Tab-separated table of C-alpha atoms in Angstrom:
chain	number	residue	atom	x	y	z
A	1	MET	CA	3.036	-6.191	30.251
A	2	ASP	CA	5.673	-6.734	27.547
A	3	ILE	CA	4.188	-6.293	24.046
A	4	GLN	CA	5.504	-9.645	22.835
A	5	LEU	CA	3.888	-11.406	25.782
A	6	GLN	CA	0.613	-9.600	25.094
A	7	LEU	CA	0.727	-10.744	21.488
A	8	ARG	CA	1.517	-14.337	22.479
A	9	ASN	CA	-1.457	-14.296	24.845
A	10	LYS	CA	-3.612	-12.953	22.020
A	11	LEU	CA	-2.487	-15.853	19.830
A	12	GLN	CA	-3.645	-18.314	22.482
A	13	GLU	CA	-7.055	-16.628	22.623
A	14	ILE	CA	-7.403	-16.692	18.839
A	15	SER	CA	-6.402	-20.348	18.607
A	16	LYS	CA	-9.066	-21.356	21.131
A	17	ILE	CA	-11.686	-19.325	19.269
A	18	LEU	CA	-10.852	-20.899	15.915
A	19	ASP	CA	-11.046	-24.362	17.511
A	20	THR	CA	-14.620	-23.721	18.624
A	21	GLU	CA	-16.031	-21.275	16.077
A	22	ASP	CA	-14.714	-22.492	12.713
A	23	ALA	CA	-17.929	-24.425	12.063
A	24	GLU	CA	-19.599	-21.121	11.216
A	25	ASN	CA	-17.403	-20.763	8.123
A	26	ASN	CA	-18.744	-22.716	5.144
A	27	GLU	CA	-16.614	-21.025	2.467
A	28	VAL	CA	-13.305	-22.447	1.218
A	29	GLY	CA	-11.337	-19.467	-0.155
A	30	VAL	CA	-8.059	-18.396	1.391
A	31	LEU	CA	-9.169	-14.896	2.367
A	32	SER	CA	-12.665	-15.539	3.688
A	33	GLY	CA	-12.880	-19.311	4.028
A	34	VAL	CA	-11.579	-22.403	5.771
A	35	SER	CA	-8.273	-22.536	3.896
A	36	GLY	CA	-7.233	-19.246	5.507
A	37	ILE	CA	-7.949	-20.747	8.927
A	38	ALA	CA	-5.825	-23.757	7.943
A	39	LEU	CA	-2.924	-21.412	7.251
A	40	PHE	CA	-3.167	-20.050	10.783
A	41	GLN	CA	-3.287	-23.545	12.264
A	42	PHE	CA	-0.193	-24.753	10.429
A	43	TYR	CA	1.846	-21.603	11.072
A	44	TYR	CA	0.835	-21.548	14.738
A	45	SER	CA	1.960	-25.169	14.988
A	46	LYS	CA	5.368	-24.201	13.575
A	47	PHE	CA	5.546	-21.166	15.866
A	48	LEU	CA	4.910	-23.323	18.952
A	49	ASP	CA	6.867	-26.292	17.593
A	50	ASP	CA	4.046	-28.742	18.283
A	51	ASP	CA	1.855	-31.043	16.204
A	52	ILE	CA	-1.505	-30.332	17.823
A	53	HIS	CA	-2.409	-27.347	15.692
A	54	ALA	CA	-1.031	-28.968	12.529
A	55	ASP	CA	-3.464	-31.839	13.128
A	56	LYS	CA	-6.242	-29.260	13.267
A	57	GLY	CA	-4.946	-27.843	10.004
A	58	VAL	CA	-5.260	-31.281	8.422
A	59	GLU	CA	-8.857	-31.403	9.665
A	60	SER	CA	-9.480	-28.060	7.958
A	61	ILE	CA	-8.067	-29.356	4.659
A	62	THR	CA	-10.342	-32.392	4.938
A	63	LYS	CA	-13.269	-30.050	5.480
A	64	ILE	CA	-12.360	-28.095	2.328
A	65	VAL	CA	-12.354	-31.255	0.224
A	66	GLU	CA	-15.675	-32.321	1.724
A	67	TYR	CA	-17.253	-28.944	0.983
A	68	ILE	CA	-16.138	-29.117	-2.658
A	69	ASN	CA	-17.248	-32.742	-3.031
A	70	ASP	CA	-20.615	-31.794	-1.557
A	71	GLY	CA	-21.141	-29.164	-4.246
A	72	PHE	CA	-19.432	-25.954	-3.139
A	73	SER	CA	-18.784	-24.278	-6.474
A	74	TYR	CA	-17.994	-20.602	-5.912
A	75	PRO	CA	-14.742	-20.110	-7.819
A	76	THR	CA	-13.047	-16.868	-6.688
A	77	PHE	CA	-9.714	-16.378	-4.937
A	78	CYS	CA	-11.189	-14.639	-1.908
A	79	VAL	CA	-14.200	-16.836	-1.212
A	80	GLY	CA	-13.850	-19.934	-3.302
A	81	ILE	CA	-11.994	-22.736	-4.999
A	82	ALA	CA	-9.138	-20.748	-6.595
A	83	GLY	CA	-8.139	-19.458	-3.176
A	84	ALA	CA	-8.394	-22.878	-1.553
A	85	CYS	CA	-6.227	-24.509	-4.225
A	86	TRP	CA	-3.714	-21.656	-3.950
A	87	ALA	CA	-3.527	-22.157	-0.163
A	88	LEU	CA	-2.742	-25.852	-0.643
A	89	GLU	CA	0.197	-24.853	-2.837
A	90	ILE	CA	1.606	-22.634	-0.080
A	91	LEU	CA	1.156	-25.407	2.482
A	92	LYS	CA	3.146	-27.708	0.208
A	93	GLU	CA	5.859	-25.071	-0.339
A	94	GLU	CA	6.243	-24.658	3.420
A	95	ASP	CA	6.483	-28.460	3.862
A	96	PHE	CA	3.439	-28.434	6.135
A	97	VAL	CA	1.685	-31.112	4.068
A	98	GLU	CA	2.552	-33.739	1.488
A	99	LEU	CA	0.024	-33.841	-1.318
A	100	GLU	CA	0.090	-35.168	-4.850
A	101	ASP	CA	1.159	-32.601	-7.415
A	102	ASP	CA	-2.322	-32.375	-8.925
A	103	PHE	CA	-4.298	-32.842	-5.694
A	104	LEU	CA	-7.713	-31.231	-6.412
A	105	SER	CA	-6.351	-29.124	-9.288
A	106	SER	CA	-6.681	-31.693	-12.109
A	107	ASP	CA	-10.437	-31.844	-11.610
A	108	LEU	CA	-10.945	-28.161	-10.830
A	109	ASP	CA	-8.625	-26.334	-13.263
A	110	PRO	CA	-11.014	-26.535	-16.257
A	111	TYR	CA	-13.773	-25.033	-14.106
A	112	LEU	CA	-11.493	-22.244	-12.876
A	113	LEU	CA	-10.346	-21.522	-16.441
A	114	GLU	CA	-13.959	-21.037	-17.518
A	115	ALA	CA	-14.552	-18.825	-14.478
A	116	MET	CA	-11.551	-16.705	-15.484
A	117	ARG	CA	-12.860	-16.420	-19.034
A	118	GLY	CA	-16.267	-15.387	-17.732
A	119	ALA	CA	-14.687	-12.687	-15.580
A	120	VAL	CA	-12.667	-11.474	-18.575
A	121	GLN	CA	-15.831	-11.207	-20.676
A	122	GLU	CA	-17.364	-9.028	-17.958
A	123	GLU	CA	-14.105	-7.039	-17.723
A	124	ASN	CA	-13.965	-7.975	-14.057
A	125	TYR	CA	-10.236	-7.944	-13.327
A	126	ASP	CA	-10.612	-7.690	-9.551
A	127	PHE	CA	-7.966	-9.587	-7.525
A	128	LEU	CA	-10.338	-10.729	-4.789
A	129	HIS	CA	-13.326	-11.638	-6.933
A	130	GLY	CA	-12.266	-11.562	-10.570
A	131	ALA	CA	-9.785	-12.547	-13.257
A	132	ILE	CA	-6.538	-11.496	-11.553
A	133	GLY	CA	-7.321	-13.857	-8.685
A	134	TYR	CA	-7.657	-16.810	-11.063
A	135	GLY	CA	-4.488	-15.789	-12.873
A	136	TYR	CA	-2.661	-15.611	-9.554
A	137	TYR	CA	-3.658	-19.195	-8.772
A	138	PHE	CA	-2.604	-20.390	-12.240
A	139	LEU	CA	0.748	-18.625	-11.809
A	140	LYS	CA	1.364	-20.470	-8.540
A	141	ARG	CA	0.581	-23.784	-10.233
A	142	TYR	CA	2.815	-22.832	-13.191
A	143	GLU	CA	5.681	-22.227	-10.759
A	144	ASN	CA	5.122	-25.352	-8.652
A	145	THR	CA	3.989	-28.163	-10.913
A	146	THR	CA	6.505	-30.885	-11.734
A	147	SER	CA	4.627	-31.785	-14.923
A	148	GLU	CA	5.952	-30.128	-18.077
A	149	LYS	CA	2.615	-30.772	-19.746
A	150	LEU	CA	0.716	-28.950	-16.997
A	151	LYS	CA	3.279	-26.158	-16.940
A	152	LYS	CA	2.660	-25.492	-20.630
A	153	GLU	CA	-1.108	-25.478	-20.040
A	154	TYR	CA	-0.808	-22.989	-17.188
A	155	ALA	CA	1.436	-20.813	-19.343
A	156	LEU	CA	-1.307	-20.698	-21.974
A	157	TYR	CA	-3.925	-19.723	-19.364
A	158	ILE	CA	-1.730	-16.902	-18.059
A	159	GLU	CA	-0.889	-15.633	-21.526
A	160	GLU	CA	-4.590	-15.679	-22.428
A	161	LEU	CA	-5.319	-13.459	-19.428
A	162	ILE	CA	-2.508	-11.033	-20.226
A	163	LEU	CA	-3.626	-10.679	-23.843
A	164	ALA	CA	-7.198	-10.055	-22.695
A	165	LEU	CA	-5.951	-7.375	-20.317
A	166	LYS	CA	-4.023	-5.734	-23.136
A	167	LYS	CA	-7.097	-5.760	-25.351
A	168	SER	CA	-9.351	-4.137	-22.769
A	169	SER	CA	-6.864	-1.545	-21.530
A	170	LYS	CA	-7.032	2.189	-22.144
A	171	ASN	CA	-3.910	3.974	-23.267
A	172	ASP	CA	-2.997	7.663	-23.381
A	173	GLU	CA	-0.044	9.942	-22.722
A	174	ARG	CA	-0.054	8.959	-19.044
A	175	GLY	CA	0.249	5.231	-19.683
A	176	THR	CA	-2.027	2.176	-19.501
A	177	TRP	CA	-5.053	1.808	-17.253
A	178	TRP	CA	-8.408	0.049	-16.945
A	179	GLU	CA	-11.873	1.421	-16.283
A	180	SER	CA	-14.180	-0.203	-13.747
A	181	ASP	CA	-17.176	0.518	-11.537
A	182	LEU	CA	-16.161	2.653	-8.562
A	183	ARG	CA	-19.605	3.361	-7.121
A	184	LYS	CA	-21.965	1.060	-8.992
A	185	GLU	CA	-25.078	2.341	-7.245
A	186	LYS	CA	-24.186	5.877	-8.377
A	187	GLU	CA	-22.969	4.745	-11.814
A	188	ILE	CA	-19.511	6.203	-11.189
A	189	ARG	CA	-16.744	4.672	-13.276
A	190	GLY	CA	-13.044	5.364	-13.470
A	191	CYS	CA	-9.669	3.869	-12.664
A	192	ASN	CA	-9.341	2.123	-9.295
A	193	LEU	CA	-5.760	2.386	-8.026
A	194	SER	CA	-6.101	-0.046	-5.117
A	195	LEU	CA	-4.372	-3.335	-4.365
A	196	SER	CA	-7.586	-5.148	-3.480
A	197	HIS	CA	-9.717	-4.252	-6.494
A	198	GLY	CA	-7.652	-2.043	-8.790
A	199	ILE	CA	-4.600	-1.695	-10.969
A	200	SER	CA	-2.030	-1.953	-8.188
A	201	SER	CA	-2.934	-5.644	-8.095
A	202	MET	CA	-2.268	-5.760	-11.850
A	203	ILE	CA	1.184	-4.199	-11.358
A	204	ASN	CA	1.830	-6.704	-8.586
A	205	PHE	CA	0.674	-9.640	-10.724
A	206	PHE	CA	2.601	-8.491	-13.824
A	207	SER	CA	5.722	-8.103	-11.674
A	208	ARG	CA	5.471	-11.745	-10.645
A	209	VAL	CA	4.767	-12.935	-14.184
A	210	VAL	CA	7.534	-10.945	-15.912
A	211	LYS	CA	10.235	-12.838	-13.990
A	212	HIS	CA	9.547	-15.885	-16.162
A	213	ASP	CA	10.997	-16.110	-19.669
A	214	ASP	CA	7.727	-17.552	-20.998
A	215	PHE	CA	5.936	-14.231	-20.407
A	216	ARG	CA	8.517	-11.455	-20.465
A	217	ASP	CA	7.946	-10.373	-24.051
A	218	VAL	CA	4.179	-10.232	-23.693
A	219	VAL	CA	3.980	-8.491	-20.302
A	220	GLN	CA	6.992	-6.221	-19.735
A	221	GLU	CA	5.742	-3.196	-21.677
A	222	LEU	CA	2.288	-3.612	-20.132
A	223	LEU	CA	3.871	-3.516	-16.677
A	224	GLU	CA	5.997	-0.471	-17.482
A	225	GLN	CA	3.067	1.498	-18.913
A	226	THR	CA	0.751	0.622	-16.007
A	227	VAL	CA	3.415	1.809	-13.564
A	228	ARG	CA	3.727	5.003	-15.581
A	229	TYR	CA	0.009	5.661	-15.301
A	230	VAL	CA	-0.101	5.085	-11.536
A	231	LEU	CA	2.838	7.457	-10.989
A	232	SER	CA	0.987	10.100	-13.014
A	233	CYS	CA	-1.837	9.964	-10.444
A	234	LYS	CA	0.334	11.110	-7.552
A	235	PHE	CA	-0.944	14.216	-5.773
A	236	LYS	CA	0.823	17.429	-6.715
A	237	ASP	CA	-0.130	18.982	-3.375
A	238	ASN	CA	2.481	17.939	-0.789
A	239	SER	CA	0.220	18.944	2.101
A	240	VAL	CA	-2.132	15.995	1.466
A	241	THR	CA	-1.457	13.208	3.970
A	242	SER	CA	-1.504	10.455	1.348
A	243	MET	CA	0.520	10.573	-1.852
A	244	PHE	CA	-2.148	8.935	-4.036
A	245	PRO	CA	-5.948	9.045	-4.286
A	246	SER	CA	-8.056	5.899	-4.034
A	247	TRP	CA	-9.120	6.226	-7.645
A	248	VAL	CA	-9.411	8.558	-10.607
A	249	VAL	CA	-12.795	9.611	-12.022
A	250	ASN	CA	-13.260	11.141	-15.449
A	251	ASP	CA	-9.513	11.659	-15.854
A	252	LYS	CA	-9.392	13.677	-12.628
A	253	GLU	CA	-8.359	12.848	-9.110
A	254	THR	CA	-11.135	11.774	-6.794
A	255	THR	CA	-12.724	14.558	-4.752
A	256	GLU	CA	-11.613	12.690	-1.627
A	257	GLU	CA	-8.388	14.450	-0.727
A	258	THR	CA	-6.822	11.505	1.076
A	259	SER	CA	-6.880	7.754	0.571
A	260	ARG	CA	-7.009	5.569	3.655
A	261	LEU	CA	-4.049	3.866	5.280
A	262	GLY	CA	-4.578	0.146	4.876
A	263	TRP	CA	-3.890	-2.957	2.844
A	264	CYS	CA	-6.971	-2.648	0.660
A	265	TYR	CA	-6.733	0.983	-0.512
A	266	GLY	CA	-4.137	3.692	-0.450
A	267	ASP	CA	-0.392	4.254	-0.461
A	268	LEU	CA	0.634	0.981	1.205
A	269	GLY	CA	-0.779	-1.273	-1.516
A	270	ILE	CA	0.382	1.067	-4.269
A	271	GLY	CA	3.818	1.380	-2.677
A	272	ILE	CA	4.548	-2.327	-2.248
A	273	SER	CA	3.418	-2.989	-5.831
A	274	LEU	CA	5.677	-0.250	-7.200
A	275	LEU	CA	8.500	-1.616	-5.049
A	276	ARG	CA	8.111	-5.074	-6.582
A	277	ALA	CA	7.988	-3.578	-10.075
A	278	GLY	CA	11.158	-1.561	-9.410
A	279	GLU	CA	12.941	-4.740	-8.371
A	280	VAL	CA	11.955	-6.950	-11.292
A	281	LEU	CA	12.437	-4.178	-13.869
A	282	GLU	CA	15.837	-3.405	-12.292
A	283	ASP	CA	14.780	0.234	-12.130
A	284	PRO	CA	16.483	1.886	-9.122
A	285	GLN	CA	14.621	5.162	-9.648
A	286	LEU	CA	11.237	3.415	-9.465
A	287	TYR	CA	12.361	1.395	-6.448
A	288	GLU	CA	13.430	4.578	-4.625
A	289	GLU	CA	10.146	6.275	-5.559
A	290	ALA	CA	8.271	3.376	-3.950
A	291	ILE	CA	10.398	3.634	-0.798
A	292	ILE	CA	9.609	7.359	-0.584
A	293	VAL	CA	5.878	6.611	-0.817
A	294	LEU	CA	6.093	3.926	1.857
A	295	LYS	CA	8.228	6.017	4.231
A	296	HIS	CA	5.827	8.921	3.839
A	297	SER	CA	2.965	6.652	4.917
A	298	THR	CA	4.691	5.910	8.252
A	299	LYS	CA	4.005	9.489	9.362
A	300	ARG	CA	0.270	8.788	9.542
A	301	ARG	CA	-0.435	7.873	13.160
A	302	ASP	CA	-3.922	9.350	13.680
A	303	LEU	CA	-6.505	6.553	13.365
A	304	GLU	CA	-9.355	8.871	12.421
A	305	GLU	CA	-7.339	10.681	9.771
A	306	ALA	CA	-6.183	7.351	8.331
A	307	SER	CA	-9.774	5.955	8.342
A	308	ILE	CA	-8.900	3.020	10.591
A	309	MET	CA	-11.899	1.596	12.412
A	310	ASP	CA	-10.918	-1.978	13.235
A	311	ALA	CA	-7.947	-4.294	13.622
A	312	GLY	CA	-8.322	-6.728	10.696
A	313	LEU	CA	-5.934	-7.228	7.801
A	314	CYS	CA	-8.084	-5.731	5.062
A	315	HIS	CA	-8.441	-2.176	6.302
A	316	GLY	CA	-7.245	-2.295	9.885
A	317	ALA	CA	-4.270	-2.075	12.207
A	318	TYR	CA	-2.929	-5.619	11.834
A	319	GLY	CA	-2.801	-5.233	8.060
A	320	ILE	CA	-0.708	-2.081	8.459
A	321	LEU	CA	1.524	-3.851	10.988
A	322	LEU	CA	1.963	-6.745	8.558
A	323	ILE	CA	3.143	-4.510	5.712
A	324	TYR	CA	5.561	-2.473	7.819
A	325	ASN	CA	6.974	-5.633	9.390
A	326	PHE	CA	7.522	-7.079	5.899
A	327	LEU	CA	9.199	-3.844	4.772
A	328	TYR	CA	11.501	-3.787	7.782
A	329	ARG	CA	12.594	-7.386	7.218
A	330	LYS	CA	13.139	-6.636	3.540
A	331	THR	CA	14.939	-3.281	3.759
A	332	LYS	CA	16.260	-3.132	7.378
A	333	GLU	CA	15.132	0.507	7.420
A	334	THR	CA	14.461	1.480	11.053
A	335	VAL	CA	11.564	3.735	10.071
A	336	PHE	CA	9.587	0.616	9.153
A	337	LYS	CA	10.540	-1.117	12.409
A	338	GLU	CA	9.307	1.875	14.392
A	339	ALA	CA	6.077	1.921	12.386
A	340	SER	CA	5.452	-1.806	12.837
A	341	ASP	CA	5.998	-1.512	16.604
A	342	PHE	CA	3.623	1.460	16.785
A	343	TRP	CA	0.865	-0.388	14.937
A	344	ALA	CA	1.385	-3.536	17.003
A	345	MET	CA	0.607	-1.510	20.121
A	346	GLN	CA	-2.340	0.215	18.443
A	347	ALA	CA	-3.727	-3.134	17.342
A	348	LEU	CA	-3.586	-4.498	20.880
A	349	THR	CA	-5.424	-1.483	22.279
A	350	MET	CA	-8.272	-2.109	19.814
A	351	ALA	CA	-9.238	-5.413	21.488
A	352	THR	CA	-12.100	-3.769	23.362
A	353	HIS	CA	-15.183	-5.623	22.126
A	354	GLU	CA	-16.603	-7.784	24.898
A	355	GLN	CA	-18.835	-9.588	22.409
A	356	GLY	CA	-16.030	-10.054	19.888
A	357	TYR	CA	-13.426	-12.727	19.283
A	358	ALA	CA	-10.321	-12.087	21.424
A	359	GLY	CA	-11.733	-8.583	21.841
A	360	TYR	CA	-11.940	-7.905	18.089
A	361	MET	CA	-14.830	-7.262	15.722
A	362	ALA	CA	-14.811	-6.262	12.047
A	363	TRP	CA	-16.309	-2.942	11.003
A	364	ARG	CA	-18.697	-3.141	8.054
A	365	GLY	CA	-19.235	0.391	6.819
A	366	ALA	CA	-19.657	0.142	3.051
A	367	LYS	CA	-23.425	-0.288	2.902
A	368	VAL	CA	-24.633	-0.943	6.446
A	369	GLU	CA	-22.602	0.432	9.327
A	370	GLU	CA	-22.217	-2.347	11.870
A	371	TRP	CA	-19.727	-4.355	13.917
A	372	LYS	CA	-19.547	-8.080	13.245
A	373	LYS	CA	-17.668	-11.025	14.735
A	374	GLU	CA	-15.415	-12.521	12.065
A	375	ILE	CA	-12.992	-15.456	12.049
A	376	SER	CA	-11.639	-15.212	8.477
A	377	LEU	CA	-8.140	-14.287	7.340
A	378	LEU	CA	-9.054	-11.074	5.508
A	379	GLU	CA	-11.219	-9.376	8.121
A	380	GLY	CA	-11.197	-11.654	11.155
A	381	VAL	CA	-9.062	-13.143	13.880
A	382	ALA	CA	-7.359	-15.791	11.708
A	383	GLY	CA	-5.683	-12.907	9.884
A	384	VAL	CA	-4.965	-11.118	13.159
A	385	GLY	CA	-3.235	-14.278	14.391
A	386	LEU	CA	-1.194	-14.716	11.228
A	387	SER	CA	-0.059	-11.088	11.375
A	388	ILE	CA	1.088	-11.617	14.971
A	389	ILE	CA	2.977	-14.780	14.010
A	390	SER	CA	4.781	-12.947	11.179
A	391	TYR	CA	5.715	-10.166	13.624
A	392	LEU	CA	7.006	-12.498	16.350
A	393	ALA	CA	8.382	-15.491	14.450
A	394	PRO	CA	12.149	-15.951	13.978
A	395	PHE	CA	11.424	-17.644	10.641
A	396	ASP	CA	10.164	-16.254	7.329
A	397	THR	CA	6.553	-16.855	6.369
A	398	LYS	CA	5.062	-17.183	2.897
A	399	TRP	CA	1.376	-16.886	3.697
A	400	GLU	CA	1.511	-13.088	3.072
A	401	GLU	CA	1.592	-13.891	-0.635
A	402	CYS	CA	-2.191	-14.342	-0.432
A	403	LEU	CA	-2.345	-10.553	0.069
A	404	LEU	CA	0.225	-9.828	-2.682
A	405	ILE	CA	2.692	-8.641	-0.035
A	406	ARG	CA	5.642	-11.054	-0.086
């Protein structure tokens, strides 16, 4: 069967599952909650050119508001209110919904600001669960609001975060970096290089902020020095399959010789963040360095070597497909087209779980090794469906911004 037809059939399966199983999700965040499912419903409606799935998306938005009104208060980008409010901004940008400029945000922004400050105090700068996630939401509001008063307020929030990051950073001859828990249970600390939890998300965030005149003076050097540090972490041994480790411990590379291939950790997240930095800094050498990293990653085709266990966006095949598809559309380099086609086929062959959703289950191997059915965007079939839509659709999609890709 033609691969595109297989993927279209998979979309139909996923849509039916989300129609019947979304009641199990009582979180609101874009990556693990109902707002991520809403993104699938609206984009699938556009893909099919019908209104049925958009109506379901409206129902999901209503559910989000009801959850918050009923007392849902978890604030983070991944799970909570910051992510839900960010998703509404994307839906407005894509003209999927018409909402008032301050729909939800006017009541919730003070709460999210305090959550950001609390994360800063704890030096929790994690994108998914910490301060960078809140800053990312405030940046989206800064860019979209039509109120000059609100724009100035958001600018102050973002500047406050950047100054806090500067204050807590470590600086040496390699550049600027931040220390965090790597293995909390083993009391291992160091510099996390990842896109999901580490300083690649900072590079990515700074690269988006520095484009605006309001922030350039306060963030440009910070961006340049963080890039410099990450580049200093590149493996010297060319025989290693990845070009970067997952993290650095005690000023040395991790004992793990290779980082995984995935969105969450490894060369893909580092590479797309360096690529964005090279663009905004107008640094062709940095841009080419990022392309080299990303092209090198396309050589990794062994699932076991690349530590790929499942199909989800976070650390699985559809996340890899999503990044290579984005890179092909951006650069027109055939190596990325070939890689995206390879991972599309691999992702389809992973739909083998009879008890799963559309044949897929998420692998949970951090603390307890188990397979679990999952409908969310980050690890479940909503994300699988969105990745397929981005691969097949003749139109551009913005939802990938929730993963710092676009």
